[in-house]
mmCIF file of C-alpha atoms in Angstrom:
data_model
loop_
_atom_site.group_PDB
_atom_site.id
_atom_site.type_symbol
_atom_site.label_atom_id
_atom_site.label_comp_id
_atom_site.label_asym_id
_atom_site.label_seq_id
_atom_site.Cartn_x
_atom_site.Cartn_y
_atom_site.Cartn_z
ATOM 1 C CA UNK B 1 -0.069 0.218 0.111
ATOM 2 C CA UNK B 2 1.595 3.912 -0.245
ATOM 3 C CA UNK B 3 2.381 5.064 2.646
ATOM 4 C CA UNK B 4 0.365 7.396 2.454
ATOM 5 C CA UNK B 5 -2.494 5.135 2.728
ATOM 6 C CA UNK B 6 -1.086 2.981 5.788
ATOM 7 C CA UNK B 7 -0.533 6.171 7.458
ATOM 8 C CA UNK B 8 -4.268 7.044 6.917
ATOM 9 C CA UNK B 9 -5.233 3.368 9.149
ATOM 10 C CA UNK B 10 -2.428 4.104 11.721
ATOM 11 C CA UNK B 11 -4.152 7.814 12.428
ATOM 12 C CA UNK B 12 -7.560 6.193 11.855
ATOM 13 C CA UNK B 13 -9.828 7.088 14.538
ATOM 14 C CA UNK B 14 -14.039 5.823 14.363
ATOM 15 C CA UNK B 15 -14.589 8.010 17.092
ATOM 16 C CA UNK B 16 -17.296 5.932 19.096
ATOM 17 C CA UNK B 17 -15.223 5.548 22.588
ATOM 18 C CA UNK B 18 -16.391 2.344 24.186
ATOM 19 C CA UNK B 19 -14.219 -0.847 24.667
ATOM 20 C CA UNK B 20 -15.559 -2.726 23.364
ATOM 21 C CA UNK B 21 -16.136 -0.200 19.925
ATOM 22 C CA UNK B 22 -11.788 0.050 20.468
ATOM 23 C CA UNK B 23 -11.670 -3.353 19.364
ATOM 24 C CA UNK B 24 -13.691 -3.329 16.781
ATOM 25 C CA UNK B 25 -11.661 -0.721 15.252
ATOM 26 C CA UNK B 26 -8.503 -2.584 15.906
ATOM 27 C CA UNK B 27 -10.172 -5.496 13.710
ATOM 28 C CA UNK B 28 -11.253 -3.803 11.717
ATOM 29 C CA UNK B 29 -7.520 -1.017 11.275
ATOM 30 C CA UNK B 30 -5.992 -4.935 10.638
ATOM 31 C CA UNK B 31 -8.874 -5.548 7.725
ATOM 32 C CA UNK B 32 -8.539 -2.378 6.082
ATOM 33 C CA UNK B 33 -4.013 -3.070 6.711
ATOM 34 C CA UNK B 34 -4.910 -6.622 3.952
ATOM 35 C CA UNK B 35 -6.786 -4.744 1.439
ATOM 36 C CA UNK B 36 -4.597 -2.470 1.297
ATOM 37 C CA UNK B 37 -1.496 -5.825 0.896
ATOM 38 C CA UNK B 38 -0.040 -5.018 3.934
ATOM 39 C CA UNK B 39 -0.440 -7.660 5.308
ATOM 40 C CA UNK B 40 2.389 -7.955 8.635
ATOM 41 C CA UNK B 41 0.706 -4.088 9.855
ATOM 42 C CA UNK B 42 -2.336 -6.359 9.201
ATOM 43 C CA UNK B 43 -0.879 -10.016 11.319
ATOM 44 C CA UNK B 44 0.740 -7.329 14.291
ATOM 45 C CA UNK B 45 -2.745 -5.536 14.731
ATOM 46 C CA UNK B 46 -4.764 -8.793 15.401
ATOM 47 C CA UNK B 47 -2.469 -11.098 16.436
ATOM 48 C CA UNK B 48 -2.714 -10.057 20.379
ATOM 49 C CA UNK B 49 -6.322 -10.435 19.917
ATOM 50 C CA UNK B 50 -6.494 -13.426 18.383
ATOM 51 C CA UNK B 51 -3.355 -15.360 20.033
ATOM 52 C CA UNK B 52 -3.428 -15.491 24.004
ATOM 53 C CA UNK B 53 0.578 -16.468 23.834
ATOM 54 C CA UNK B 54 3.065 -12.920 24.089
ATOM 55 C CA UNK B 55 4.587 -12.883 20.635
ATOM 56 C CA UNK B 56 7.889 -10.562 19.698
ATOM 57 C CA UNK B 57 5.913 -8.650 16.068
ATOM 58 C CA UNK B 58 2.544 -7.799 17.920
ATOM 59 C CA UNK B 59 3.388 -7.784 21.615
ATOM 60 C CA UNK B 60 0.616 -8.999 24.767
ATOM 61 C CA UNK B 61 -2.141 -10.799 24.153
ATOM 62 C CA UNK B 62 -4.682 -8.364 24.591
ATOM 63 C CA UNK B 63 -8.327 -9.987 26.805
ATOM 64 C CA UNK B 64 -11.439 -9.365 24.152
ATOM 65 C CA UNK B 65 -14.186 -7.940 25.717
ATOM 66 C CA UNK B 66 -16.737 -10.880 24.075
ATOM 67 C CA UNK B 67 -16.484 -14.157 21.809
ATOM 68 C CA UNK B 68 -17.974 -12.244 18.014
ATOM 69 C CA UNK B 69 -14.291 -8.789 18.086
ATOM 70 C CA UNK B 70 -11.621 -12.453 19.167
ATOM 71 C CA UNK B 71 -13.561 -14.392 16.307
ATOM 72 C CA UNK B 72 -13.758 -11.392 13.948
ATOM 73 C CA UNK B 73 -10.549 -10.593 14.825
ATOM 74 C CA UNK B 74 -9.319 -14.685 13.800
ATOM 75 C CA UNK B 75 -11.339 -13.618 11.284
ATOM 76 C CA UNK B 76 -9.271 -11.298 9.810
ATOM 77 C CA UNK B 77 -5.723 -13.351 11.121
ATOM 78 C CA UNK B 78 -6.855 -16.448 8.256
ATOM 79 C CA UNK B 79 -6.920 -13.175 6.231
ATOM 80 C CA UNK B 80 -4.073 -12.268 6.559
ATOM 81 C CA UNK B 81 -2.653 -15.435 6.086
ATOM 82 C CA UNK B 82 -5.412 -16.847 3.293
ATOM 83 C CA UNK B 83 -3.407 -13.876 0.811
ATOM 84 C CA UNK B 84 -0.152 -15.294 1.782
ATOM 85 C CA UNK B 85 -0.993 -18.001 -0.606
ATOM 86 C CA UNK B 86 1.732 -20.305 -1.346
ATOM 87 C CA UNK B 87 4.487 -18.289 0.586
ATOM 88 C CA UNK B 88 6.203 -20.347 3.175
ATOM 89 C CA UNK B 89 6.073 -19.246 5.983
ATOM 90 C CA UNK B 90 5.930 -19.989 10.673
ATOM 91 C CA UNK B 91 3.382 -22.490 10.071
ATOM 92 C CA UNK B 92 3.741 -24.045 5.881
ATOM 93 C CA UNK B 93 1.477 -21.706 3.618
ATOM 94 C CA UNK B 94 0.032 -19.292 3.883
ATOM 95 C CA UNK B 95 -3.398 -21.214 2.700
ATOM 96 C CA UNK B 96 -1.972 -23.391 5.805
ATOM 97 C CA UNK B 97 -2.275 -21.157 8.464
ATOM 98 C CA UNK B 98 -5.148 -19.126 7.196
ATOM 99 C CA UNK B 99 -6.930 -22.943 7.584
ATOM 100 C CA UNK B 100 -5.885 -23.295 11.264
ATOM 101 C CA UNK B 101 -6.917 -19.894 12.765
ATOM 102 C CA UNK B 102 -10.167 -20.096 10.326
ATOM 103 C CA UNK B 103 -11.217 -23.801 13.090
ATOM 104 C CA UNK B 104 -9.759 -21.222 15.724
ATOM 105 C CA UNK B 105 -12.852 -18.392 14.278
ATOM 106 C CA UNK B 106 -15.449 -21.116 14.065
ATOM 107 C CA UNK B 107 -14.249 -23.234 17.521
ATOM 108 C CA UNK B 108 -14.126 -19.624 19.041
ATOM 109 C CA UNK B 109 -17.010 -18.047 18.097
ATOM 110 C CA UNK B 110 -20.890 -18.233 18.980
ATOM 111 C CA UNK B 111 -21.881 -18.856 16.016
ATOM 112 C CA UNK B 112 -20.820 -23.268 14.812
ATOM 113 C CA UNK B 113 -20.014 -22.124 11.451
ATOM 114 C CA UNK B 114 -18.321 -19.251 9.113
ATOM 115 C CA UNK B 115 -21.181 -19.947 7.222
ATOM 116 C CA UNK B 116 -23.348 -17.946 9.544
ATOM 117 C CA UNK B 117 -21.695 -15.449 9.411
ATOM 118 C CA UNK B 118 -23.421 -12.845 9.307
ATOM 119 C CA UNK B 119 -19.990 -10.368 7.382
ATOM 120 C CA UNK B 120 -19.615 -12.968 4.157
ATOM 121 C CA UNK B 121 -22.465 -13.927 1.795
ATOM 122 C CA UNK B 122 -22.431 -17.229 0.494
ATOM 123 C CA UNK B 123 -20.443 -17.135 -1.684
ATOM 124 C CA UNK B 124 -17.858 -14.768 0.786
ATOM 125 C CA UNK B 125 -17.160 -17.778 3.663
ATOM 126 C CA UNK B 126 -13.303 -17.935 3.209
ATOM 127 C CA UNK B 127 -13.809 -21.398 4.440
ATOM 128 C CA UNK B 128 -16.319 -22.811 1.142
ATOM 129 C CA UNK B 129 -13.216 -19.649 -0.706
ATOM 130 C CA UNK B 130 -10.353 -21.379 0.141
ATOM 131 C CA UNK B 131 -9.931 -24.229 -1.138
ATOM 132 C CA UNK B 132 -10.345 -22.850 -4.554
ATOM 133 C CA UNK B 133 -8.200 -19.977 -4.390
ATOM 134 C CA UNK B 134 -5.100 -23.024 -3.415
ATOM 135 C CA UNK B 135 -6.810 -24.805 -6.635
ATOM 136 C CA UNK B 136 -6.562 -21.745 -8.927
ATOM 137 C CA UNK B 137 -2.686 -20.908 -7.823
ATOM 138 C CA UNK B 138 -1.475 -24.117 -8.412
ATOM 139 C CA UNK B 139 -2.992 -24.426 -11.636
ATOM 140 C CA UNK B 140 -1.891 -20.887 -12.600
ATOM 141 C CA UNK B 141 -5.122 -20.491 -15.340
ATOM 142 C CA UNK B 142 -5.459 -16.710 -15.428
ATOM 143 C CA UNK B 143 -9.012 -16.829 -15.497
ATOM 144 C CA UNK B 144 -9.502 -19.189 -12.025
ATOM 145 C CA UNK B 145 -6.905 -16.985 -10.697
ATOM 146 C CA UNK B 146 -9.015 -13.669 -11.845
ATOM 147 C CA UNK B 147 -12.281 -15.097 -10.704
ATOM 148 C CA UNK B 148 -10.255 -15.789 -6.959
ATOM 149 C CA UNK B 149 -9.160 -12.458 -6.936
ATOM 150 C CA UNK B 150 -12.858 -11.599 -7.167
ATOM 151 C CA UNK B 151 -14.343 -13.415 -4.138
ATOM 152 C CA UNK B 152 -11.286 -12.584 -2.782
ATOM 153 C CA UNK B 153 -12.563 -8.446 -3.343
ATOM 154 C CA UNK B 154 -15.904 -9.177 -2.493
ATOM 155 C CA UNK B 155 -15.174 -10.755 0.939
ATOM 156 C CA UNK B 156 -12.824 -8.113 1.759
ATOM 157 C CA UNK B 157 -15.799 -5.462 1.430
ATOM 158 C CA UNK B 158 -18.285 -7.648 2.863
ATOM 159 C CA UNK B 159 -16.388 -7.937 6.589
ATOM 160 C CA UNK B 160 -15.243 -3.876 6.047
ATOM 161 C CA UNK B 161 -19.170 -3.458 6.260
ATOM 162 C CA UNK B 162 -19.945 -5.747 8.648
ATOM 163 C CA UNK B 163 -17.534 -4.686 10.840
ATOM 164 C CA UNK B 164 -18.188 -1.222 9.837
ATOM 165 C CA UNK B 165 -21.922 -2.421 11.383
ATOM 166 C CA UNK B 166 -19.881 -3.550 14.127
ATOM 167 C CA UNK B 167 -19.062 0.099 14.891
ATOM 168 C CA UNK B 168 -22.280 1.172 15.428
ATOM 169 C CA UNK B 169 -23.935 -1.196 17.467
ATOM 170 C CA UNK B 170 -21.095 -0.056 19.525
ATOM 171 C CA UNK B 171 -22.411 3.908 20.206
#
């Protein structure tokens, strides 16, 4: 992302001011970084809300206000790794790590599966999309890749709208 856009996300103030809103704002900030292609920044923002241990890159964990904040942070954490794709990180490919975080998100929320999550439509649900992404990139088929990239953008936009609505509910 451009330095100007990254700087704007860093200082973005949603002005809601409640403890719940502060945590939803951080999840949204992480998601905005993902949209800018700033995966490390997005990862650093959502890790304290989604991982229970201290990390060298993101510092100490933060206790989420409730299960839905943790679940949303885990979903954005999964999106970071989903976009890392075939690149290897600490736990295999980004896709492998994405699968892990989708499982954590599924298990940490009050919903039985992410397909029921209000932040996704059936077409943008990460559980359904992950296999298609990996298949498209491994095939190197430009049409399949273009299709999954469009679906990834739709997934991101849908989740931005969902988190924006959550912030409005905090007012």
